CSV table of C-alpha atoms in Angstrom, one decimal:
chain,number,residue,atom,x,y,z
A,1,UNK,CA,2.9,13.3,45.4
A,2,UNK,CA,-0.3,11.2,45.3
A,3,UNK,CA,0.2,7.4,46.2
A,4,UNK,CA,-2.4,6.6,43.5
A,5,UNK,CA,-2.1,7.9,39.6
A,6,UNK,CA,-5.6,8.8,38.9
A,7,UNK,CA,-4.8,6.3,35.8
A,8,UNK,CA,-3.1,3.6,34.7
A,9,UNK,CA,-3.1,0.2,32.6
A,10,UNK,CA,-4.8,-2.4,34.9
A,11,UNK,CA,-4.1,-5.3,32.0
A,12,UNK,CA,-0.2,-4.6,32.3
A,13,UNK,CA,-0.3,-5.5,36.0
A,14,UNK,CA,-2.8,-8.4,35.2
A,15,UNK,CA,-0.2,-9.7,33.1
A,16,UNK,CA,2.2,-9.5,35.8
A,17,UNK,CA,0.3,-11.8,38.1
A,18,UNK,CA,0.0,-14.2,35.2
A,19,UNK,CA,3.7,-14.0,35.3
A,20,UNK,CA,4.6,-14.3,38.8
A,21,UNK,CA,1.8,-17.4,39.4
A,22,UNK,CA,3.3,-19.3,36.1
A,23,UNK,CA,6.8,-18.6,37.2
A,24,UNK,CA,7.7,-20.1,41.0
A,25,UNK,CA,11.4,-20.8,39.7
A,26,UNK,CA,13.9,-19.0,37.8
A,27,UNK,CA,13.6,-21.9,35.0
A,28,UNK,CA,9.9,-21.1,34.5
A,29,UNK,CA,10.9,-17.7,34.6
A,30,UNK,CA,13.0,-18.0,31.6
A,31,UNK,CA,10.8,-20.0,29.8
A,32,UNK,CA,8.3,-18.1,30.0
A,33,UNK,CA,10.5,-14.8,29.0
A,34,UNK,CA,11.3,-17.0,25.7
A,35,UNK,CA,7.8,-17.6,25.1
A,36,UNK,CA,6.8,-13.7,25.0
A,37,UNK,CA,10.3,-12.7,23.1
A,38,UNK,CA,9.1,-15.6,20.6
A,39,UNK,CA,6.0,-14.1,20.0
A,40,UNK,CA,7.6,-10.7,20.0
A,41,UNK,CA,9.4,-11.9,17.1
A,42,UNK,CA,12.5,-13.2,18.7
A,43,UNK,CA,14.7,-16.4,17.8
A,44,UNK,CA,16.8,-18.3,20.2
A,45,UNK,CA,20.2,-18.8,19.4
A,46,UNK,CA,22.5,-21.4,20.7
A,47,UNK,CA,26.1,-20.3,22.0
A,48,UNK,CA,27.7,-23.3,21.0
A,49,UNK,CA,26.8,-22.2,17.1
A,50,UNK,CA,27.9,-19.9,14.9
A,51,UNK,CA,26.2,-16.5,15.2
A,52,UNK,CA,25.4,-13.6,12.1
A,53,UNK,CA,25.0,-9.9,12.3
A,54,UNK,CA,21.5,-10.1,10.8
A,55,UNK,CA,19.3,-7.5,12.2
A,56,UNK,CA,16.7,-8.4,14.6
A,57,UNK,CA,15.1,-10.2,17.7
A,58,UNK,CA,17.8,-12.9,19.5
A,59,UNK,CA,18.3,-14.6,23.0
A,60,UNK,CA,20.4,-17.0,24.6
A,61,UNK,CA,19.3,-18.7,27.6
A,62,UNK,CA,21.6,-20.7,30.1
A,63,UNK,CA,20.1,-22.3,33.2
A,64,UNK,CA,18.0,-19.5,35.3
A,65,UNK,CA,19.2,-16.6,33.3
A,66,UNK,CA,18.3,-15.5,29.8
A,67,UNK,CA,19.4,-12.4,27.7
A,68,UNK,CA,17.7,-11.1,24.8
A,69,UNK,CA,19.0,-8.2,22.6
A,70,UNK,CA,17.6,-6.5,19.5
A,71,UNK,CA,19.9,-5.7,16.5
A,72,UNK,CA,18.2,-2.7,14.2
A,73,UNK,CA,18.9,-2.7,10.4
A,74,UNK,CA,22.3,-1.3,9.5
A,75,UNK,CA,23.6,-0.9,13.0
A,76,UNK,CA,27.1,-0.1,13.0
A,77,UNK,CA,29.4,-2.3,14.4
A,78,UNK,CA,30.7,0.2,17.5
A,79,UNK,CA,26.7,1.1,18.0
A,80,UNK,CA,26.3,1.1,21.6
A,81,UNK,CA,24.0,-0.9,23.9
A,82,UNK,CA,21.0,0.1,26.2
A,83,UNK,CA,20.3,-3.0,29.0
A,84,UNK,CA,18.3,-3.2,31.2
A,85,UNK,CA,19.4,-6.1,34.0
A,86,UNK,CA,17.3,-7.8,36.3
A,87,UNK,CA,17.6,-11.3,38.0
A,88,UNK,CA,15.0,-14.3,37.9
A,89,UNK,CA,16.2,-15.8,41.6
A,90,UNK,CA,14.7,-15.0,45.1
A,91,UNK,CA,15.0,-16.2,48.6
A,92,UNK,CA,13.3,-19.8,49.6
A,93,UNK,CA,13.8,-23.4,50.5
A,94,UNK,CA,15.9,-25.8,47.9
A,95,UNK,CA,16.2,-29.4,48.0
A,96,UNK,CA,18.9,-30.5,49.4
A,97,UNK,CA,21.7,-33.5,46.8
A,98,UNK,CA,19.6,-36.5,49.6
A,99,UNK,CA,16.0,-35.0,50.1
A,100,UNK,CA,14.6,-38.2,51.9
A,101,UNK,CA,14.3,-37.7,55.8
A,102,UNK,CA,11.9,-37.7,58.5
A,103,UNK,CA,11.4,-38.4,62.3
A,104,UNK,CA,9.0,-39.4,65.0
A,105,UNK,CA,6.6,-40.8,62.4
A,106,UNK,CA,6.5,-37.7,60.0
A,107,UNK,CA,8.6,-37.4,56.5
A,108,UNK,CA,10.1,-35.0,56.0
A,109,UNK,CA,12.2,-33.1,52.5
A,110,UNK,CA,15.8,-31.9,53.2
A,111,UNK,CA,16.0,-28.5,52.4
A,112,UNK,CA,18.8,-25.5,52.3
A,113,UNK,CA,18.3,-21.8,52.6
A,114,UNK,CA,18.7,-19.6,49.5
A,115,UNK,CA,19.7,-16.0,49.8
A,116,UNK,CA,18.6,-14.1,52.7
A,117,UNK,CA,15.1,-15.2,53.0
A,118,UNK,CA,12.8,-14.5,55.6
A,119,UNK,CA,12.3,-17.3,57.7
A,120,UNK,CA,9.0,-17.0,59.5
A,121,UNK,CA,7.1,-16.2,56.3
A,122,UNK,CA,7.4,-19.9,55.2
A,123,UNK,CA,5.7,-21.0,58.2
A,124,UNK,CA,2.7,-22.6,58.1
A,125,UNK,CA,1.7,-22.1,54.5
A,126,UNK,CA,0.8,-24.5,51.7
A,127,UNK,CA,3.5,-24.8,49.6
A,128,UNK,CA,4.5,-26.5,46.0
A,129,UNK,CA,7.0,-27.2,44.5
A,130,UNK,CA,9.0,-26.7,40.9
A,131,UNK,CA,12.4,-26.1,39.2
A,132,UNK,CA,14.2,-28.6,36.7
A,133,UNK,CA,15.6,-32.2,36.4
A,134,UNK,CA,18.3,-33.0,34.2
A,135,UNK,CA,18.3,-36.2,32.7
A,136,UNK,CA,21.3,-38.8,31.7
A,137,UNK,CA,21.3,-37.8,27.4
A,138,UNK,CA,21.9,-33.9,29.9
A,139,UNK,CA,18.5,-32.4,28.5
A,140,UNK,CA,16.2,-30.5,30.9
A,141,UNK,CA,13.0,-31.8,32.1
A,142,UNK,CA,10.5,-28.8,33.9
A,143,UNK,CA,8.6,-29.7,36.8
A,144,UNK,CA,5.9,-28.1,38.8
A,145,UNK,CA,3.9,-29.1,41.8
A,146,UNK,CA,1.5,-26.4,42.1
A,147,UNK,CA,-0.4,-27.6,44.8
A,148,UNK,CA,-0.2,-28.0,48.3
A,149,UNK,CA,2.4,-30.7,48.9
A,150,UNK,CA,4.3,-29.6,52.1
A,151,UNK,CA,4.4,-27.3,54.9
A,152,UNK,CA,7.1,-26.2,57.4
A,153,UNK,CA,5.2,-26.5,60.7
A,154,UNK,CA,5.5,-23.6,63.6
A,155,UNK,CA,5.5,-24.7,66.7
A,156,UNK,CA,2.4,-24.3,69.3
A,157,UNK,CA,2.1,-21.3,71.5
A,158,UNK,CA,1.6,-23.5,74.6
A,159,UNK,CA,5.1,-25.2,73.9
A,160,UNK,CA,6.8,-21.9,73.4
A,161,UNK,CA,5.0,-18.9,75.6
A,162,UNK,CA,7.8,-16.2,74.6
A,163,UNK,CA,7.3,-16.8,70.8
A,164,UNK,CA,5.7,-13.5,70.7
A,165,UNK,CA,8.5,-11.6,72.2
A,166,UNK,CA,10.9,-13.4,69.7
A,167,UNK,CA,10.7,-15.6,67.3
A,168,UNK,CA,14.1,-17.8,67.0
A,169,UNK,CA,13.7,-20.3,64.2
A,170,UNK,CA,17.1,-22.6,63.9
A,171,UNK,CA,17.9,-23.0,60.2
A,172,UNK,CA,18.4,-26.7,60.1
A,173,UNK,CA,15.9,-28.1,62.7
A,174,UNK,CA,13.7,-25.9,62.1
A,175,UNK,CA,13.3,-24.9,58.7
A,176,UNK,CA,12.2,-28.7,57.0
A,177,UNK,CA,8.8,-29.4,55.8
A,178,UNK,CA,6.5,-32.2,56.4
A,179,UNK,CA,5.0,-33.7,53.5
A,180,UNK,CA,3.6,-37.3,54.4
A,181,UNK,CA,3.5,-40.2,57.7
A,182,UNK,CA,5.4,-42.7,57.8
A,183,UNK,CA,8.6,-44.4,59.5
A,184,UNK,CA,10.3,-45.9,56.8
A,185,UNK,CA,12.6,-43.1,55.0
A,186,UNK,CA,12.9,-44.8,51.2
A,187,UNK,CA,15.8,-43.5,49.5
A,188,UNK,CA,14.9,-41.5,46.0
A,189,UNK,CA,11.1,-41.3,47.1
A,190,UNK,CA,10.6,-37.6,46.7
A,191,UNK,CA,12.7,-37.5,43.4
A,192,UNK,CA,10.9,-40.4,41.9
A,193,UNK,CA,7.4,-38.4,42.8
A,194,UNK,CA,8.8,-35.7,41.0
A,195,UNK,CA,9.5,-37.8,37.9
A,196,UNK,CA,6.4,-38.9,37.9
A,197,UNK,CA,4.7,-35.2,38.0
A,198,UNK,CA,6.7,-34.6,35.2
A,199,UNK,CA,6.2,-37.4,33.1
A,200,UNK,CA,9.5,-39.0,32.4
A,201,UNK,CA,11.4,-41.8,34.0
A,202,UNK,CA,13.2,-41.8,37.6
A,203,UNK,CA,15.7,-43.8,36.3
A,204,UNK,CA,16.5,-41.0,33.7
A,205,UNK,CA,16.9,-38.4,36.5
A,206,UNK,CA,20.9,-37.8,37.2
A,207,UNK,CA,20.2,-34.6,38.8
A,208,UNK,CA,17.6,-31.9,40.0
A,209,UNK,CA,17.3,-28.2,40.8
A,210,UNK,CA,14.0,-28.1,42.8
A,211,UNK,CA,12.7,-25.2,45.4
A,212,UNK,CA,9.8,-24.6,47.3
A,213,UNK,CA,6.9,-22.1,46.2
A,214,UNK,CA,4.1,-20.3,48.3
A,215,UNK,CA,0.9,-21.7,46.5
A,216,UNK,CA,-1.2,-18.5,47.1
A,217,UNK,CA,-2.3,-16.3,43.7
A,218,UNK,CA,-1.4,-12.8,43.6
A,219,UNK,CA,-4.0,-10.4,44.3
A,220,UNK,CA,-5.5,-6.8,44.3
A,221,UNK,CA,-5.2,-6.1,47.7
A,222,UNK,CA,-7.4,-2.7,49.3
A,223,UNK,CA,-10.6,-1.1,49.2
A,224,UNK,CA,-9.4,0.5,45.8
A,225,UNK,CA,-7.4,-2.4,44.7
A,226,UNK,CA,-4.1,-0.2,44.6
A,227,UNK,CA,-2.0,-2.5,45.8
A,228,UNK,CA,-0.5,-5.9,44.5
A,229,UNK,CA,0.3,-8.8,46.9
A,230,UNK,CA,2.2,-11.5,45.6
A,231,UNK,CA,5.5,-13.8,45.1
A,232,UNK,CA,8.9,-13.4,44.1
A,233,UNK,CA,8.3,-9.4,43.0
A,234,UNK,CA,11.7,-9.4,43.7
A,235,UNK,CA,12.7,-9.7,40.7
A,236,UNK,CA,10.6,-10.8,38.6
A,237,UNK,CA,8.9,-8.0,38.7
A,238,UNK,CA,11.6,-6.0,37.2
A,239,UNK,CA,12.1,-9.1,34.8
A,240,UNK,CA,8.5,-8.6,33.4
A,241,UNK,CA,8.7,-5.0,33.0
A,242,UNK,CA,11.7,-5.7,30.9
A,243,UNK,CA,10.4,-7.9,28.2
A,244,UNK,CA,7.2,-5.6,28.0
A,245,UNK,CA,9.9,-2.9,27.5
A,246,UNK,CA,11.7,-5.0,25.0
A,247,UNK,CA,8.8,-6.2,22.7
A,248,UNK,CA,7.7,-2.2,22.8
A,249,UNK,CA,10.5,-0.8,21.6
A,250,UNK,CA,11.4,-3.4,18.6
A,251,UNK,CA,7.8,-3.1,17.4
A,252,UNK,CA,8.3,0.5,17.3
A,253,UNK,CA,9.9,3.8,15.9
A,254,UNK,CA,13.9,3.4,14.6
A,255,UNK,CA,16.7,2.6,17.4
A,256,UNK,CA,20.0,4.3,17.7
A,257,UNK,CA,20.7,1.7,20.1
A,258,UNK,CA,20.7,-2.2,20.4
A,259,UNK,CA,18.0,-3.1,23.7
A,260,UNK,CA,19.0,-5.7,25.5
A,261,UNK,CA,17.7,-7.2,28.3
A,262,UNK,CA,19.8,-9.2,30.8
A,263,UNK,CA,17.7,-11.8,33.6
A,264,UNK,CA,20.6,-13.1,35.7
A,265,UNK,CA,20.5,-16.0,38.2
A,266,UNK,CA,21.9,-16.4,41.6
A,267,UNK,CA,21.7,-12.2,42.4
A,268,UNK,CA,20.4,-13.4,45.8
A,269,UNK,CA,23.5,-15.4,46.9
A,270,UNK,CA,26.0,-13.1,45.5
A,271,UNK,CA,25.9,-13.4,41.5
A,272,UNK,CA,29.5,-16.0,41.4
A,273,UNK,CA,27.9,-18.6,38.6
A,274,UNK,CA,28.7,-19.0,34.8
A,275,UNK,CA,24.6,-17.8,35.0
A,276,UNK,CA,24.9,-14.8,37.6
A,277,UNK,CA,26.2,-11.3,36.8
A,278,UNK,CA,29.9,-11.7,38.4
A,279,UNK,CA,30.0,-14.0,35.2
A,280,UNK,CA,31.1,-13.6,31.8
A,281,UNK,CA,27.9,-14.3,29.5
A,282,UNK,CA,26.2,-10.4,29.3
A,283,UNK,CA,30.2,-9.8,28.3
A,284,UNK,CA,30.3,-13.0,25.6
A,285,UNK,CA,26.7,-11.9,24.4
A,286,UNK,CA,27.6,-8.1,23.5
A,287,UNK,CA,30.9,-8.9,22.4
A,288,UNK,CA,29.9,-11.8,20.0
A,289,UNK,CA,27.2,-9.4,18.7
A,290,UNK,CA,29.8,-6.7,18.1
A,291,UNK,CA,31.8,-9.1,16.3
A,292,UNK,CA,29.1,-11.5,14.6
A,293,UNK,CA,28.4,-7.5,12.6
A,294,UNK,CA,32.3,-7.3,11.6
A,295,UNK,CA,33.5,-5.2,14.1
A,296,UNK,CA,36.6,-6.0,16.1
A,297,UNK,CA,38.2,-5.1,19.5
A,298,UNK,CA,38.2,-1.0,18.6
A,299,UNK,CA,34.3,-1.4,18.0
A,300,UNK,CA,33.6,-3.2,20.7
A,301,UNK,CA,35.4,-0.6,23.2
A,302,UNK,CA,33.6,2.1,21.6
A,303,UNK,CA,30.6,0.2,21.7
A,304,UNK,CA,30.9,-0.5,25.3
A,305,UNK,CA,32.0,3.1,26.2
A,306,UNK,CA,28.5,5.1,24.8
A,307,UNK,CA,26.2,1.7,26.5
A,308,UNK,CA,24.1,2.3,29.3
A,309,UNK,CA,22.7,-0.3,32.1
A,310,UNK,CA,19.4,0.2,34.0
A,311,UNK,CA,20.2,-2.3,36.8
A,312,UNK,CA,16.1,-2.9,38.0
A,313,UNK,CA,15.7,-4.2,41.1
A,314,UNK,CA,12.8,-3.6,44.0
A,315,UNK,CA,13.8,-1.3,46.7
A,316,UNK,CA,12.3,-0.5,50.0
A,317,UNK,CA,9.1,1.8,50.4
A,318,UNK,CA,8.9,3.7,53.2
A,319,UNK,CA,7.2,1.3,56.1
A,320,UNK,CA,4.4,2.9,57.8
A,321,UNK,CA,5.2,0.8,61.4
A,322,UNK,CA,9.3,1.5,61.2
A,323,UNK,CA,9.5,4.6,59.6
A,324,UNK,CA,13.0,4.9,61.9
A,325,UNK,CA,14.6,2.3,59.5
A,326,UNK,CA,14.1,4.7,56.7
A,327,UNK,CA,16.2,7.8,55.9
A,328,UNK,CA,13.9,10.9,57.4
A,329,UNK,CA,14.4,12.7,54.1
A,330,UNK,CA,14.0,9.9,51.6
A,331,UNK,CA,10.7,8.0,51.8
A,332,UNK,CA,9.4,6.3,48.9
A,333,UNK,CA,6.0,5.4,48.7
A,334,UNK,CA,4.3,2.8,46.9
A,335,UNK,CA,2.2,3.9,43.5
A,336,UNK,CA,5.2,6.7,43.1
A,337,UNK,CA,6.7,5.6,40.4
A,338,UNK,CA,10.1,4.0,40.2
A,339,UNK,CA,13.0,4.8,42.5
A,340,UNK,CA,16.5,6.0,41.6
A,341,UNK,CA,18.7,4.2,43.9
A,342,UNK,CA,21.5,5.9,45.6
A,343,UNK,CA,24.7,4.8,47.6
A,344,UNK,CA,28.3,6.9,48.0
A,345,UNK,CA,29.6,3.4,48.8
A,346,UNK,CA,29.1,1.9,45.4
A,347,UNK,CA,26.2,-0.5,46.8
A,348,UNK,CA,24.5,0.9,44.3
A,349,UNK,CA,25.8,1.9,41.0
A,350,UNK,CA,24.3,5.1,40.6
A,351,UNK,CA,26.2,8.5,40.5
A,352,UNK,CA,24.7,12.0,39.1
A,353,UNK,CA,25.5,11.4,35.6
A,354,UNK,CA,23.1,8.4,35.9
A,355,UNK,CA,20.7,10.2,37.9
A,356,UNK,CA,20.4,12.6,34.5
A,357,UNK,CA,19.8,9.3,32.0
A,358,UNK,CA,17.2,8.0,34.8
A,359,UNK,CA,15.5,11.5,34.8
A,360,UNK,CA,15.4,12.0,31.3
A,361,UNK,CA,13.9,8.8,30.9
A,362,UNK,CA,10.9,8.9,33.1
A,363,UNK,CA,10.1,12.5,32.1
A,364,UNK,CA,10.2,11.3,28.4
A,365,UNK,CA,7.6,8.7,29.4
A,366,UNK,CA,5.4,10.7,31.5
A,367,UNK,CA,6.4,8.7,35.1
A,368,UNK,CA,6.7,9.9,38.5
A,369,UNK,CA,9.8,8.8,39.5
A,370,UNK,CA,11.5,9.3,43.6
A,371,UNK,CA,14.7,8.4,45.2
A,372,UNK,CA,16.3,6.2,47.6
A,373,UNK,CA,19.0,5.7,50.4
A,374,UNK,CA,19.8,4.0,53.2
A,375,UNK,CA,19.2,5.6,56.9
A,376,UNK,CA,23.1,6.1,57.6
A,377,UNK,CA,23.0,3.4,60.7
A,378,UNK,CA,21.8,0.6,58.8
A,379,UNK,CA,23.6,-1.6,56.1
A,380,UNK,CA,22.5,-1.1,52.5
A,381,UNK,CA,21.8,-3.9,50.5
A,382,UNK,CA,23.3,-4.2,47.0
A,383,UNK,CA,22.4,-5.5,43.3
A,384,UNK,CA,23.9,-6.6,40.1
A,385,UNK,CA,24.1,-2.6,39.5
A,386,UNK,CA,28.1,-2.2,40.6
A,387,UNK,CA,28.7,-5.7,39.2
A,388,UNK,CA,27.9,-5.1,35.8
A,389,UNK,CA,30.0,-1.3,36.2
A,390,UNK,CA,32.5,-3.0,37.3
A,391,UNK,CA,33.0,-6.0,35.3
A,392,UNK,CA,32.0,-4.7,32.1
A,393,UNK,CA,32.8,-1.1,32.1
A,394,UNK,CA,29.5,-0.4,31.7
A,395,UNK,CA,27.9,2.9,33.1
A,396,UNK,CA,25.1,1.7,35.0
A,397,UNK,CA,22.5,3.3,36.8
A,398,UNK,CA,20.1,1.3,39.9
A,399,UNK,CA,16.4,1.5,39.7
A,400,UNK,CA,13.3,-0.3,41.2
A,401,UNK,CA,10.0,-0.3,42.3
A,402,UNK,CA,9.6,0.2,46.0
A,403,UNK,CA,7.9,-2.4,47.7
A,404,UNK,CA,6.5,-3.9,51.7
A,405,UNK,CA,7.8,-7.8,52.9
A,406,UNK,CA,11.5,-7.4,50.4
A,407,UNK,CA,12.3,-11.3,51.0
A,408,UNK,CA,9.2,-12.6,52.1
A,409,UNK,CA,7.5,-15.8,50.5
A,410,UNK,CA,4.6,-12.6,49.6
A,411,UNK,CA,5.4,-9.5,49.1
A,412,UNK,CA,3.9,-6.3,48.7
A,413,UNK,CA,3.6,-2.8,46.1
A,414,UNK,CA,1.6,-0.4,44.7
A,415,UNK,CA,-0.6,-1.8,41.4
A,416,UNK,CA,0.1,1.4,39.2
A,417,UNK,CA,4.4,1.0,40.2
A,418,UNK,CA,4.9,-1.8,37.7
A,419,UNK,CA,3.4,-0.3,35.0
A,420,UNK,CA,5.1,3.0,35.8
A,421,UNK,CA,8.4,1.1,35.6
A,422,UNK,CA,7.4,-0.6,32.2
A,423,UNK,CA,6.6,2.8,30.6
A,424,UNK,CA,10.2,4.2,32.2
A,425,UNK,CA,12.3,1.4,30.5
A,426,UNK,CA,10.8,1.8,26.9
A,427,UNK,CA,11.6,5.8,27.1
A,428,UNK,CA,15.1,4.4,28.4
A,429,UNK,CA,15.3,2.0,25.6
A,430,UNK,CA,13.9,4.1,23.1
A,431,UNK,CA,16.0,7.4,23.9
């Protein structure tokens, strides 16, 4: 298989850098997932109001995560569901309740670890940062440093000479940025600079939800440009290809399904929040569509027994310096086309009558598609794939594009994979 498709559309993945650059925390990420669904046609509905079974565009959005579904004219009541999940989180540095410290002159922002980041790839960059304050009347306030505002310092080589046979970073000394001098540690500084950024009144702040961003743009990357470096791929990536899916299909040819895409938060801590996938809102959201069109708990069953879940997440392409870490008979390569991922041990939810709705879909489309699992000595990673199976009863089937760096602040695929993945999800959606 060629790791570069003679063709494919350059503006789709130019859209996704737009994306990923305007999106550095799962709150921009849904906003700006509204934004296209609005101009797709889409209304947002509250789920503290009433809800109708008129046909058409909705979404509910809660927090970091967002799900949007598309009801065509005269669907039935029992008419089944096609989702596509994804999740809007990934790995980095979040404030901390008191973010004020500092030492030895330098001051400093209290942060925590989310997910399973990888710690050396925070070092020494320029970083922003961005998430949400919510304010007393409980309304929610964006905010967005996008410049460089702090930096988690390494230390020199002359104070450590065996850095480079082992880098050991301790996760609370370590790990907190610098982002001014000074001695004097003032209570509320940082959130009160945050305020400001975002135009409203520290006194109004009762809480925040802030993280740390990598500053640097996406970018071609190669002599041929075939490859795409940049931030929070996983999973935004998938989220992206989702909506483009999304606005394809409802713009197109009659459904016998209802699309639906679900962008959880929290999939990179373990998916337990009212926003994450061990919760109950993708359940709420089809079940209060099923009955919203008159149906009752017989429709909703049979509704729920003919859906079908593509659970979208990135997966691992074969590295080129560890190719040990890698199963010897399953290397996926970047510019492939999306993988199909497999695991007996329901870390993935896949199974073989997945692997034929997977298939069909990306030979519907026109896509290259390959497969992955795990080298048998090394632990496999999971998704929201067996959460949603399990939870909702839902047949479900993992997918993803494979990428370089999974977890770092930048990481790394093949230009031509995302539209590849895009083009798979309409046929999926579509079928």
């Amino acid at each position: 298989m060629s790791s570069s498709p003679a063709r494919f559309d350059r503006g789709h993945t130019d859209d996704l850098m737009t994306f990923l650059a305007a999106s550095p925390s799962p709150y921009h990420a849904v906003a700006n997932t509204a934004e296209r669904l609005e101009k797709a046609g889409f209304e947002q509905v509250e789920e503290t109001a009433a809800w109708d079974g008129t046909a058409g565009g909705k979404y509910v959005i809660r927090g970091g995560a967002i799900i949007a579904w598309y009801v065509p004219k005269d669907a039935a009541p029992h008419t089944p569901f096609r989702i596509i999940g994804a999740h809007t989180d990934s790995p980095n540095l979040r404030v901390k309740p008191r973010p004020d410290t500092g030492a030895h002159g330098w001051r400093q922002v209290a942060v925590e670890l989310y997910g399973g980041t990888l710690l050396n790839t925070w070092l020494d960059r320029d970083l922003g940062l961005a998430g949400r304050l919510t304010l007393r009347d409980g309304s929610h306030v964006l905010a967005n440093v996008d410049r460089p505002l702090l930096r988690v310092p390494q230390l020199a080589i002359h104070m450590d000479r065996q850095v480079n046979e082992g880098l050991k970073l301790d996760r609370q000394r370590h790990m907190q940025p610098i982002w001014g001098l000074g001695d004097d540690v003032r209570e509320g500084d940082l959130i009160r600079f945050v305020a400001e950024e975002a135009g409203v009144a520290a006194d109004d702040v009762a809480g925040w939800d802030l993280m740390v961003h990598a500053l640097e743009a996406p970018a071609y990357l190669g002599r041929d440009r075939e490859l795409l470096a940049g931030p929070r791929m996983d999973n935004l990536l998938s989220v992206h290809a989702g909506v483009a899916a999304l606005a394809a299909v409802t713009a197109g040819a009659p459904l016998t399904h209802i699309p639906v895409l679900a962008a959880f938060d929290h999939e990179e801590n373990g998916s337990e929040s009212d926003t994450g996938a061990q919760g109950p809102l993708l359940g709420t959201v089809l079940e209060r569509s099923v009955f919203a069109r008159g149906g009752g708990y017989e429709d909703r069953a049979r509704a729920f027994a003919g859906t079908v879940c593509l659970s979208s997440d990135t997966g691992h392409a074969v590295h080129p310096n560890y190719a040990e870490r890698h199963d010897p008979t399953h290397h996926p390569r970047a510019n492939g086309g999306p993988m199909l991922k497999v695991n007996v041990n329901q870390r993935y939810a896949t199974d073989g009558s997945g692997r034929a709705v997977f298939a069909a879909a990306c030979e519907k489309a026109g896509v290259p598609w390959q497969t992955f699992v795990s080298n048998n000595d090394m632990p496999c990673g999971t998704t929201i794939g067996p959460i949603t199976a399990a939870r909702h009863g839902i047949r479900t089937v993992d997918i993803g594009v494979a990428i370089l760096s999974m977890h770092s602040a930048r990481e790394l695929c093949g230009a031509a994979d995302p539209y590849l993945l895009a083009n798979a999800l309409t046929a999926f959606l579509t079928d």
